[in-house]
Coordinates of C-alpha atoms and ligand atoms in Angstrom, one line a residue:
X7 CA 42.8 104.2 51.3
X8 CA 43.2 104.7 55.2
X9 CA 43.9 102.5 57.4
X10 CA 40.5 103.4 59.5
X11 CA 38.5 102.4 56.0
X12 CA 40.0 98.9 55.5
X13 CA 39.5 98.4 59.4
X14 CA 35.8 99.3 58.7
X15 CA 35.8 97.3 55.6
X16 CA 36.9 94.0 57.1
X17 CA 35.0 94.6 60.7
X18 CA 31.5 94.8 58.4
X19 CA 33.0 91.8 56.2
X20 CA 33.8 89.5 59.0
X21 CA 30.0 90.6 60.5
X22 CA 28.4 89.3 57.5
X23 CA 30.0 86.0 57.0
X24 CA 30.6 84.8 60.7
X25 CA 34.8 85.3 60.8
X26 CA 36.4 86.4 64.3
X27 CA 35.9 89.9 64.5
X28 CA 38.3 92.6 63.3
X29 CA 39.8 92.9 66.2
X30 CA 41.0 89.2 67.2
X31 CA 41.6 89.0 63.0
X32 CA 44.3 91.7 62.9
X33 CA 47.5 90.8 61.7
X34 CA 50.2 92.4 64.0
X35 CA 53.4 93.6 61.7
X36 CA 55.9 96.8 62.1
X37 CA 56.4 98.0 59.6
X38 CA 52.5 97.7 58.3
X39 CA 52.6 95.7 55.4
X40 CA 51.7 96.8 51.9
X41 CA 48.7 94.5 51.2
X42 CA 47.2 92.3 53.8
X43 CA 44.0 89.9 53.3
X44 CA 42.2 87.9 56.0
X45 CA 40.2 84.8 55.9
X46 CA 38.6 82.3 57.8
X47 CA 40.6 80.3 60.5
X48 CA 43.9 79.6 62.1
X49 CA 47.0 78.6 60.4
X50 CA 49.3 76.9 62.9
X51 CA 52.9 75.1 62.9
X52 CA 54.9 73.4 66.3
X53 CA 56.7 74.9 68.9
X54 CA 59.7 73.3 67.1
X55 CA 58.5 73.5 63.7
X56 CA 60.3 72.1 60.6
X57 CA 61.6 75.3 58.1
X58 CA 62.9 75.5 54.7
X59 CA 64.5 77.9 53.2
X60 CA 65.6 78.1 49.7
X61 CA 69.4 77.5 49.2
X62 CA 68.8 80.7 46.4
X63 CA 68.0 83.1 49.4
X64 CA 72.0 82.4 51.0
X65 CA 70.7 82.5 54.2
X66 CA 72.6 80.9 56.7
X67 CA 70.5 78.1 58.5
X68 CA 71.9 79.0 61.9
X69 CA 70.6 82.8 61.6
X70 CA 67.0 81.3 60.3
X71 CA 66.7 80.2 63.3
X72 CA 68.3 82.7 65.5
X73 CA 65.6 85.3 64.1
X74 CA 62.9 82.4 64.8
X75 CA 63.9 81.9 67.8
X76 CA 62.9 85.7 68.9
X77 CA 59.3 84.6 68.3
X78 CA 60.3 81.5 70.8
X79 CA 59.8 78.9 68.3
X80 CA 62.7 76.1 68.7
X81 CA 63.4 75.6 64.8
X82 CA 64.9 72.7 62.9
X83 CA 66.2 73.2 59.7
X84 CA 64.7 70.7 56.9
X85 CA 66.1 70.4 53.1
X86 CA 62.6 70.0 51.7
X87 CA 60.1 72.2 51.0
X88 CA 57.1 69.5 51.5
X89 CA 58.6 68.4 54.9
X90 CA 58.3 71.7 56.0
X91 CA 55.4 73.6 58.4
X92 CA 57.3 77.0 57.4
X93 CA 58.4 77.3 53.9
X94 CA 60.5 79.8 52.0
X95 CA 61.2 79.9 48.3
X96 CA 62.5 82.2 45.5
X97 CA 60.3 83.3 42.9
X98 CA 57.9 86.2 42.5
X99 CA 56.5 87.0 45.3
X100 CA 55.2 90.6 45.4
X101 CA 56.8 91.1 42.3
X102 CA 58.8 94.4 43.9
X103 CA 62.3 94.4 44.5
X104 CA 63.1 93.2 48.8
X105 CA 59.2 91.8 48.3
X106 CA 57.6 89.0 49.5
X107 CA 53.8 87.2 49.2
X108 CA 53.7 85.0 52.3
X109 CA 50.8 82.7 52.7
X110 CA 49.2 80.9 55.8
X111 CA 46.9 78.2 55.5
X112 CA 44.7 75.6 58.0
X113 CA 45.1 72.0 56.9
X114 CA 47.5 72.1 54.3
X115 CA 51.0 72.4 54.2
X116 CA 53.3 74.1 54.7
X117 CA 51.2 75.9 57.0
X118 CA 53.4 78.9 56.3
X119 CA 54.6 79.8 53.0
X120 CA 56.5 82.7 51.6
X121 CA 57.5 83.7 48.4
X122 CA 60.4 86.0 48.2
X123 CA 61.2 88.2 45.5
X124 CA 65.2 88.4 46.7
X125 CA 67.4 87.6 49.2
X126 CA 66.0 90.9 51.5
X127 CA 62.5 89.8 50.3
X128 CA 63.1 86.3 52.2
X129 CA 64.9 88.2 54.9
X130 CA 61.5 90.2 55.7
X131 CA 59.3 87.1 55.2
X132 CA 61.2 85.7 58.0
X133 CA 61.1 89.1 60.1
X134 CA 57.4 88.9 59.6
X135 CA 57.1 85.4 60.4
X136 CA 58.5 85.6 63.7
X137 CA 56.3 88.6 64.4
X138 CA 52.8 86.9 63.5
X139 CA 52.6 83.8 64.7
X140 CA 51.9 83.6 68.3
X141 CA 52.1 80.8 70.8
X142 CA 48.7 79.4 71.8
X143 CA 50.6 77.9 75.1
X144 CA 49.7 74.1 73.6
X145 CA 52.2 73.4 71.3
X146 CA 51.7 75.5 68.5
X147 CA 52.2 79.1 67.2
X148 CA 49.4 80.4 65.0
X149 CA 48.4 83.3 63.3
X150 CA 44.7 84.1 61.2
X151 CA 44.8 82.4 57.9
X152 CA 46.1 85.2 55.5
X153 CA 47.7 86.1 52.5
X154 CA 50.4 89.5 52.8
X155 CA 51.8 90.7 49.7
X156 CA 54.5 93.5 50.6
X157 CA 57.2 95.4 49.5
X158 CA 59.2 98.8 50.9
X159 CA 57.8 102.1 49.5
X160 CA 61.8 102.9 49.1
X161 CA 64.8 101.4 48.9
X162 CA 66.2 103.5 51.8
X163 CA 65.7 103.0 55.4
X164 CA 68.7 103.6 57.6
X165 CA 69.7 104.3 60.8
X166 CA 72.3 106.5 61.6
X167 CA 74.8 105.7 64.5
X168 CA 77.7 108.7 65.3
X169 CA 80.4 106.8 66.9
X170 CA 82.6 109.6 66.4
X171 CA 81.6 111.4 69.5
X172 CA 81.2 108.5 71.7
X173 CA 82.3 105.5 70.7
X174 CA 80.3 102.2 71.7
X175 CA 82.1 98.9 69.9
X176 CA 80.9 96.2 68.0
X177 CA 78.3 94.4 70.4
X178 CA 76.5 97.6 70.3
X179 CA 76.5 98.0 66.8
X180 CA 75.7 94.6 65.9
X181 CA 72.2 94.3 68.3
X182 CA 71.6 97.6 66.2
X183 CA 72.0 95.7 63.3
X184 CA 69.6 92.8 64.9
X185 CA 66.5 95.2 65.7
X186 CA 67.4 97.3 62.4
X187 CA 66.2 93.7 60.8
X188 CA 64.0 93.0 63.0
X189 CA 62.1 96.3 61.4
X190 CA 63.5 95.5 57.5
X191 CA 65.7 98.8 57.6
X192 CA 68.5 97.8 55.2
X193 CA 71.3 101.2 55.7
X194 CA 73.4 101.5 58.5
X195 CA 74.7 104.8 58.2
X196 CA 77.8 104.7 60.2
X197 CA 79.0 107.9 60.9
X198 CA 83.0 106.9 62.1
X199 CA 84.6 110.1 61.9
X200 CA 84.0 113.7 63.2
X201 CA 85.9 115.9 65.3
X202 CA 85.7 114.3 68.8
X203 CA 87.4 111.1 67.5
X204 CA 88.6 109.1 64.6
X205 CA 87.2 105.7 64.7
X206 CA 88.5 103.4 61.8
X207 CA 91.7 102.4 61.0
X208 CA 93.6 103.5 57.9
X209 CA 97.0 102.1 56.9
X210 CA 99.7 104.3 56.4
X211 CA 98.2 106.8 58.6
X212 CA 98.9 105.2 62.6
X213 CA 98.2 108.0 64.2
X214 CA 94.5 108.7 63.0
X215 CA 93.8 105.8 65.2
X216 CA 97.1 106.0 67.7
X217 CA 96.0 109.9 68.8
X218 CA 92.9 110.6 66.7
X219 CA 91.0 107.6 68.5
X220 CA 91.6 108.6 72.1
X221 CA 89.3 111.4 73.2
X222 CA 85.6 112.1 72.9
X223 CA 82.8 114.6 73.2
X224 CA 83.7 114.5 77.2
X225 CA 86.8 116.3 76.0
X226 CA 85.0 119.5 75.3
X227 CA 83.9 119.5 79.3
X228 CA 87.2 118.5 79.9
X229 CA 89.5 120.6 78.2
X230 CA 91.8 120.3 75.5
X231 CA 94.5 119.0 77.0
X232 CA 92.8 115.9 78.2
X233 CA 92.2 115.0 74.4
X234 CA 94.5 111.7 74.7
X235 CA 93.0 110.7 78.4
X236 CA 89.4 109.9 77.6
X237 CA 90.5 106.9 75.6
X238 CA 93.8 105.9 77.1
X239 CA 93.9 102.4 75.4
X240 CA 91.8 102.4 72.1
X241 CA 88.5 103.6 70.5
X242 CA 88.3 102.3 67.1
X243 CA 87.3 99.6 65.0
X244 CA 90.4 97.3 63.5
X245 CA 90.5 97.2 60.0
X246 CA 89.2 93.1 60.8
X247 CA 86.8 94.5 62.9
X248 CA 85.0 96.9 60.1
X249 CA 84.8 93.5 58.1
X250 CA 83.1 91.6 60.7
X251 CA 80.2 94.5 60.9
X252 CA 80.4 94.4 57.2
X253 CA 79.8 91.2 57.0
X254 CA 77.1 90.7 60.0
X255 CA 75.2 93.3 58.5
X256 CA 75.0 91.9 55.4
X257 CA 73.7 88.9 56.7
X258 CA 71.0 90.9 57.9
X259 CA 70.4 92.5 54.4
X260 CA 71.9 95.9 55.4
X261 CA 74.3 98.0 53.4
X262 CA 76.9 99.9 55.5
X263 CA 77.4 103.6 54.3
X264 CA 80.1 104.9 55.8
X265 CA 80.9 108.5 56.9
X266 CA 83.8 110.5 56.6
X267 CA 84.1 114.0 56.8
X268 CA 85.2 116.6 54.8
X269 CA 86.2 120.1 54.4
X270 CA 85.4 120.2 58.5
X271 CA 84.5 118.4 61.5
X272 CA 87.7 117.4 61.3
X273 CA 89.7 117.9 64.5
X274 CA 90.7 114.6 65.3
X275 CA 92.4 113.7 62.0
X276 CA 94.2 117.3 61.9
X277 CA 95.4 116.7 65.8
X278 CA 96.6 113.6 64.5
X279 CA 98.3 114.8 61.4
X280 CA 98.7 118.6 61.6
X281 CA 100.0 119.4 58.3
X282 CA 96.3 118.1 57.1
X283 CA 95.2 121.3 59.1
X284 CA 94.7 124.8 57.0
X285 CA 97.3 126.9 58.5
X286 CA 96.5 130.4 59.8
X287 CA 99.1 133.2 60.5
X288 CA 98.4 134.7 63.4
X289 CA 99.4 131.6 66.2
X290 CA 96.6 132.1 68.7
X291 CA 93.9 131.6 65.8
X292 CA 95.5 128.8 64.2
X293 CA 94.9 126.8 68.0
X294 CA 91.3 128.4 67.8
X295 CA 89.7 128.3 64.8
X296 CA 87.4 125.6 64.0
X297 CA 89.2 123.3 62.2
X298 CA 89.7 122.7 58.1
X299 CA 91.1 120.5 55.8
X300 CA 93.8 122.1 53.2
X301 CA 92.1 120.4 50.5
X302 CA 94.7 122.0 48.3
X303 CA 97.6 120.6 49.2
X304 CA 99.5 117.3 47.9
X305 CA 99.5 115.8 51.8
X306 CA 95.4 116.8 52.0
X307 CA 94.9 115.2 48.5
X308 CA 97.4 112.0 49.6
X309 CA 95.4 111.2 53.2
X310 CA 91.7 111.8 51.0
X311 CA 92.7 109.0 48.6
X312 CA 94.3 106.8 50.8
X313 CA 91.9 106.7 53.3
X314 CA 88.9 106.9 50.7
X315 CA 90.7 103.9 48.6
X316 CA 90.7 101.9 51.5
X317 CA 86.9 102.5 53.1
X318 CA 86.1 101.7 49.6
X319 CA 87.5 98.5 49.5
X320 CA 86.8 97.7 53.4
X321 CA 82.6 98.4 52.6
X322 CA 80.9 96.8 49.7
X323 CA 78.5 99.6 49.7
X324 CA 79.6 101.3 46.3
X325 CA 78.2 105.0 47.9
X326 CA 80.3 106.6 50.5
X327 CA 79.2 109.8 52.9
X328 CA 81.9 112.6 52.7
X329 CA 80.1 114.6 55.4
X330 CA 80.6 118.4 53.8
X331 CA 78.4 120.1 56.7
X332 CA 78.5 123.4 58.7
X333 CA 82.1 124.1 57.5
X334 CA 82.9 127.5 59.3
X335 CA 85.6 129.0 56.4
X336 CA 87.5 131.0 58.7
X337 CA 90.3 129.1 58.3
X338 CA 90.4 129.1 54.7
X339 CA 89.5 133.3 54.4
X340 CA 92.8 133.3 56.5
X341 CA 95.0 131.3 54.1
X342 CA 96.9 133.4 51.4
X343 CA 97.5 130.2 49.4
X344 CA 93.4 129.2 49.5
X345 CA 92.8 132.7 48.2
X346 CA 95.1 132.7 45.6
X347 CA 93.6 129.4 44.6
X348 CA 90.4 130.1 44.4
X349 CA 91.8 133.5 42.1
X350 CA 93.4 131.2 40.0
X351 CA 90.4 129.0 39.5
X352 CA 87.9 130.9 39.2
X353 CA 86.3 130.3 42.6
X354 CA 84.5 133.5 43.8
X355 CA 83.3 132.1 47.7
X356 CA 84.3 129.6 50.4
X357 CA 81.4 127.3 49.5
X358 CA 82.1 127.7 45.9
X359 CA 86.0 126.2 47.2
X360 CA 84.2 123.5 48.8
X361 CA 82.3 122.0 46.1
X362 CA 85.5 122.4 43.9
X363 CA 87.3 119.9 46.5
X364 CA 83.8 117.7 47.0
X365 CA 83.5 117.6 43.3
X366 CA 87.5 116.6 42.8
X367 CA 86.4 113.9 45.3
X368 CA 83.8 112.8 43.5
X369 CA 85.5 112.2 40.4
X370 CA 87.9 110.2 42.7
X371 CA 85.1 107.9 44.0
X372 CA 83.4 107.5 40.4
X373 CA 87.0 105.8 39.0
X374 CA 86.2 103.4 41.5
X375 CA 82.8 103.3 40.6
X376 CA 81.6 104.6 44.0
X377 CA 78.8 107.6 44.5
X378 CA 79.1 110.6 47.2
X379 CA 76.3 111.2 48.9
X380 CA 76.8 113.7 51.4
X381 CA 74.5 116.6 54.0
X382 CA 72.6 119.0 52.0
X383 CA 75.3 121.7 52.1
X384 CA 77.1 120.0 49.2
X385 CA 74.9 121.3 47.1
X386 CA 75.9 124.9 47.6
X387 CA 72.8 126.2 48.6
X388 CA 72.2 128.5 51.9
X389 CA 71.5 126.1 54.1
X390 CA 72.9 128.1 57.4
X391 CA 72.3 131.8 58.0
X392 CA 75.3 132.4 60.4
X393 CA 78.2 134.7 59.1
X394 CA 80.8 133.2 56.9
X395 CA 79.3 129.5 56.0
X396 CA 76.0 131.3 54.4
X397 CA 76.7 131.7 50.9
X398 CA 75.8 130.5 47.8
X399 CA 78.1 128.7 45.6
X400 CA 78.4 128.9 41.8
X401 CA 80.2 126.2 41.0
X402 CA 77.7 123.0 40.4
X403 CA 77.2 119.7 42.7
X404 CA 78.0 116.9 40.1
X405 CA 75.1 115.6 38.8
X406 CA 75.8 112.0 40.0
X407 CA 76.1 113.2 43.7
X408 CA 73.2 112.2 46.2
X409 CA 72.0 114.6 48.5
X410 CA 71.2 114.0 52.3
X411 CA 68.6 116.8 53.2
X412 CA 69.0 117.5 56.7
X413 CA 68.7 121.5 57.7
X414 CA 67.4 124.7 56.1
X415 CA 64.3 124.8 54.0
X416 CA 63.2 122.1 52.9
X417 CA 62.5 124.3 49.4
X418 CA 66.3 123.6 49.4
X419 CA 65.7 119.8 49.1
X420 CA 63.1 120.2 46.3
X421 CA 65.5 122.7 44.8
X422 CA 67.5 119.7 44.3
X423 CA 65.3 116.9 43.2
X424 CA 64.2 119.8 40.7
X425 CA 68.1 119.9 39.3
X426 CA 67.4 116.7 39.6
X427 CA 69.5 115.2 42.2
X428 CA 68.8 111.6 43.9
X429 CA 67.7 112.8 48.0
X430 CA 68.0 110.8 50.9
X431 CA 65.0 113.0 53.3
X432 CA 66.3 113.3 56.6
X433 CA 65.3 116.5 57.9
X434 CA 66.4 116.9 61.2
X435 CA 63.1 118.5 63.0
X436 CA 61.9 115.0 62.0
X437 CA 63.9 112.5 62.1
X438 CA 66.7 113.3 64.5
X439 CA 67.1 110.9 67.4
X440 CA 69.0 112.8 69.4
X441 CA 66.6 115.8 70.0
X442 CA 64.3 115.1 73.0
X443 CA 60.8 113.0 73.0
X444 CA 59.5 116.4 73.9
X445 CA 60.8 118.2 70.5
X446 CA 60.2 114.8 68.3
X447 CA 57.6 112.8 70.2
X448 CA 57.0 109.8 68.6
X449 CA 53.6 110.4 67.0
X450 CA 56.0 113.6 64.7
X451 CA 58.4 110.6 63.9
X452 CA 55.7 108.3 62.9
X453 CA 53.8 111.2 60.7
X454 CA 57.1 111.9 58.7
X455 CA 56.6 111.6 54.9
X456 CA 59.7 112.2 53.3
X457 CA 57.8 112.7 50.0
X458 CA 56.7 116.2 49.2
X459 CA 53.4 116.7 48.4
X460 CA 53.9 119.6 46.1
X461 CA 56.3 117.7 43.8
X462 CA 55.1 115.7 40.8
X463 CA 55.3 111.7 41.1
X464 CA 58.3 111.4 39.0
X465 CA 60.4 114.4 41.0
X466 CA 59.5 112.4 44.3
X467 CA 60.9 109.3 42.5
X468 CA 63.7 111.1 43.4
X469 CA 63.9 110.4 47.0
X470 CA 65.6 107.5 47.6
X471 CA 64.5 107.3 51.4
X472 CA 64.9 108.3 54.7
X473 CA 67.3 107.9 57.8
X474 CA 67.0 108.4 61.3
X475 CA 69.9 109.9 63.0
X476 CA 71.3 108.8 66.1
X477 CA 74.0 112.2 66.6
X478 CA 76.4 110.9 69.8
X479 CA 77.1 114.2 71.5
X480 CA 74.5 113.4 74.5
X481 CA 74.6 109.6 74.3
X482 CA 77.8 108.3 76.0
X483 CA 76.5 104.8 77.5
X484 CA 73.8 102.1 75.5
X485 CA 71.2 102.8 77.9
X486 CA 71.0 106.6 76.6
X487 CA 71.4 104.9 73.0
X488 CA 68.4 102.8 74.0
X489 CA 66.2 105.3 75.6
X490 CA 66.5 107.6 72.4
X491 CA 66.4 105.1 70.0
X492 CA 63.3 103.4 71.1
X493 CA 60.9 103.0 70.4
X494 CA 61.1 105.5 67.7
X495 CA 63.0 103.9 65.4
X496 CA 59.8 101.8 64.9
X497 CA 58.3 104.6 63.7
X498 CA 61.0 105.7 61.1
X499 CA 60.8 102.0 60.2
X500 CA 57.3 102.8 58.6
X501 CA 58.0 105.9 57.3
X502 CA 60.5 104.0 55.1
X503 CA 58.6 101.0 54.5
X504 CA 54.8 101.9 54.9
X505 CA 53.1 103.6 51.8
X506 CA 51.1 106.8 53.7
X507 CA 47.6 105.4 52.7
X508 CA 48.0 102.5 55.2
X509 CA 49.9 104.4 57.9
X510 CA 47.3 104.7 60.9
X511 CA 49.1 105.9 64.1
X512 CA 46.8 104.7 66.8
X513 CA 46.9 101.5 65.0
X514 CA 50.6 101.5 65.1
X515 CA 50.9 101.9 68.9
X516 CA 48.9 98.9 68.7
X517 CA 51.2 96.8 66.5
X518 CA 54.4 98.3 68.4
X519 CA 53.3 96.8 72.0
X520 CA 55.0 92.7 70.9
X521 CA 58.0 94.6 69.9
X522 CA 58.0 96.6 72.9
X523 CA 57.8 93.6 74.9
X524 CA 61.1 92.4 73.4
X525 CA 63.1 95.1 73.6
X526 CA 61.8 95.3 77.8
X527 CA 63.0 91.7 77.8
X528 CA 66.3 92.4 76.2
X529 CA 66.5 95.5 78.4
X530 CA 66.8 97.9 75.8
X531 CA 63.7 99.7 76.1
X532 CA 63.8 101.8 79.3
X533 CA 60.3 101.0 80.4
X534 CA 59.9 105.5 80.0
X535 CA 56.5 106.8 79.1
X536 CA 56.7 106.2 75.4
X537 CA 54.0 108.3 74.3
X538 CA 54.4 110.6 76.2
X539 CA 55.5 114.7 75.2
X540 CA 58.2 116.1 77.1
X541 CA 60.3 113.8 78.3
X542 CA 63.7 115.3 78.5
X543 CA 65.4 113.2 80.7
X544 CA 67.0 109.5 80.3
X545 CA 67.0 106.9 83.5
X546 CA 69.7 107.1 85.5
Ligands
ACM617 C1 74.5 117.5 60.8 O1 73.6 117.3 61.7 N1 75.5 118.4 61.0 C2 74.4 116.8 59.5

């Protein structure tokens, strides 16, 4: 049912039977929630009120409160559910998995009650707690007597942040982290290495971090031999550091996928470490080409398992991104020992070489009982058109591989779900934030589906999700993070969490306007015409 038709429904309800009208009724929530019903009256708790939360959820009193405390309410924690005015318990709630059925009553108490399904089912309760209840400027905080049920429509919502190409430290990742909860997005997608820098480090390789860390995009304006001056000291997260973003996320409920790239984007590691590099003989083209991993040699095959070993036992995630996009093969057509490789094994094209060494990494991930997920070129397909990374590869994707849909048809993503690969939908004429509001104004974010309509039900139970990708290229300082980020990261909220039959636009404009308020207040939200088509440029 639309939105517009329960809107109707309830205005013509509450006519009848004397409520508030509709409009003073609505419940305020991004993302919309699955099932919300309204009754008669005002549930309200203190300014300061009392809240439990059920030692079962693990979450740590001091972050209740710092996530109430966003609402304004001054929170004390209590050990006892009938003390409460705002209570939250374990138990089945929604009865979906990261669900919750909360409950707000007049005269009884706890005035607020949730029911969480799991840990990220109490998480949200709270996130939709402090979203609701409003202060009446006497005291209290209230909200219309109601009962939500809700639950995600997939277990994937992430947000995407390239730190590879500018690199903006742990604060900045970690008030990511605090609006990604704020909107119950639980994957940060954290995409730490790429050609303009290497951002993580790796024991036994120094120099990824020591060399690879210390330029940026700026070093493509700059020139080449500026690579170590963009950086001088460092520009990379510690080992420690990773753990502490690990760990604050998953406070928040939110898995860290991590990213690192291979066959290509690979320029910083193979500056670093040029033996890594696939070596060309003619000398000019072997400082030209784009680079390429020699992911047949011993050293390639050494730094891939050292440094996937260790990202594997730095996040908790148990899937790891391995990049495998727009690898130009130039390099590799070059190579005498590639070529005789691939004669030796079979391997007819470049891509078909690729998903031999994706594959081989694959089956080192799955002894660790990891997955690879990885861009939608992995699975062989056409995705580009230019010369020499076009092809078709014969060799097969393993099965247990997710795919990240990103560019080319999207026929190419339902290609897959038909082989019956697991898809993450990220199409980038969608749900790229680094393309300008004119290109993806936020009313094109907000009408996203990521399931296709021409698929049966059970291929779309196939798609795991959706991401929204914050690429770094054009975003060197938090305020152009900020003014691309939001407020359309609202939007891919509900696309991820919203089932389409209760997505309304116009009615999520309406719902986006307290959260907007925040971000002004916290500065993140650059006051620009949201709305608003064709606005290309970021404040100064
Ligand atoms: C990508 O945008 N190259 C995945």
């Amino acid at each position: 049912m639309k939105i517009s038709s329960i809107l109707f429904g309830l205005a013509t309800a509450f006519a009848l039977c004397g409520l508030p009208n509709a409009a003073e009724a609505q419940i305020t929530v991004v993302p919309q929630p699955r099932v919300v019903r309204l009754h008669q009256g005002q549930a309200a708790v203190p300014a300061a009120p009392k809240v439990y939360v059920d030692a079962k959820a693990k979450i740590n009193a001091a972050y209740t409160i710092s996530r109430l405390s966003e609402a304004g309410l001054k929170p004390t924690i209590v050990s006892k559910a009938a003390a409460a005015d705002i209570a939250i318990t374990m138990g089945k709630g929604s009865g979906h998995k990261e669900g919750y059925k909360l409950t707000l009553s007049a005269g009884k108490s706890p005035a607020v009650a949730a029911v969480a399904d799991d840990r990220n089912g109490a998480l949200y309760a709270i996130e939709t707690i402090a979203q609701i209840l409003k202060s009446d400027n006497a005291g209290h905080y209230t909200a219309n007597v109601c009962t939500i049920t809700d639950w995600p429509q997939f277990g994937w919502r992430a947000y995407m942040l390239d730190e590879s190409r500018h690199f903006h430290g742990m604060a900045n990742v970690k008030r990511l982290l605090d609006e990604m909860i704020r909107l119950k997005m639980n994957v940060f997608h954290w995409h730490l290495v790429d050609s303009p820098g290497w951002r993580i480090e790796i024991k036994g390789y120094p120099k990824l971090t020591e060399v690879g860390s210390l330029s940026d995009f700026s070093h493509y304006f700059l020139g080449a031999e500026k690579w170590k001056e963009v950086h001088p000291d460092r520009a990379y997260y510690t080992q420690k550091e990773i753990k502490e973003i690990v760990a604050y996320a998953a406070a928040r409920g939110i898995t860290i996928i991590p990213e690192i790239e291979v066959p290509a984007h690979c320029d910083a590691s193979t500056i670093a470490y040029p033996e890594l590099q696939t070596p060309v003989p003619n000398a000019e083209e072997n400082k030209s080409l784009p680079a390429l991993y020699n992911v047949i040699s011993p050293k390639f095959k050494k730094f891939i398992e050292t440094t996937l070993s260790q990202v594997v036992a730095l996040f908790p995630s148990k899937i790891v991104h391995i990049g495998g996009d727009e690898a130009n093969y130039a390099r590799w057509s070059k190579n005498e020992d590639i070529n005789k490789f691939m004669q030796a094994h079979g391997l007819k094209t470049y891509p078909d070489m690729q998903l031999y060494a994706i594959n081989s990494i694959q089956k080192f991930l799955e002894k660790k009982g990891v997955k690879l997920i990885g861009w939608n070129e992995i699975t062989g397909d056409n995705v580009h058109n230019e010369a020499g990374r076009g092809e078709n590869s014969a060799v097969s994707l393993d099965p247990s591989a997710i795919v990240q849909f990103w560019d080319g048809s999207p026929d190419l993503a339902k290609k897959a779900i038909r082989k019956g690969y697991y898809l993450v939908n990220s199409n980038c004429h969608d749900t790229y934030l680094d393309y300008n509001y004119g290109v993806l104004p936020l009313e094109r974010a907000y009408n996203f589906n990521p399931y296709f309509e021409d698929l049966t039900p059970e291929q779309n139970a196939k798609i795991l999700g959706t991401g929204c990708q914050m690429w770094g290229e054009w975003t060197p300082t938090e305020e152009r993070i900020n003014f691309q980020t939001f407020p359309r990261i609202g939007a891919y909220a509900e696309d991820g969490w919203t089932n389409v039959e209760n997505k309304n636009y116009a009615d999520f404009v309406r719902r986006m306007a307290p959260i907007e308020q925040i971000w002004k207040a916290k500065g993140y939200f650059c006051g620009q015409p949201s709305y608003t088509m064709g606005v290309t440029a970021a404040p100064k």
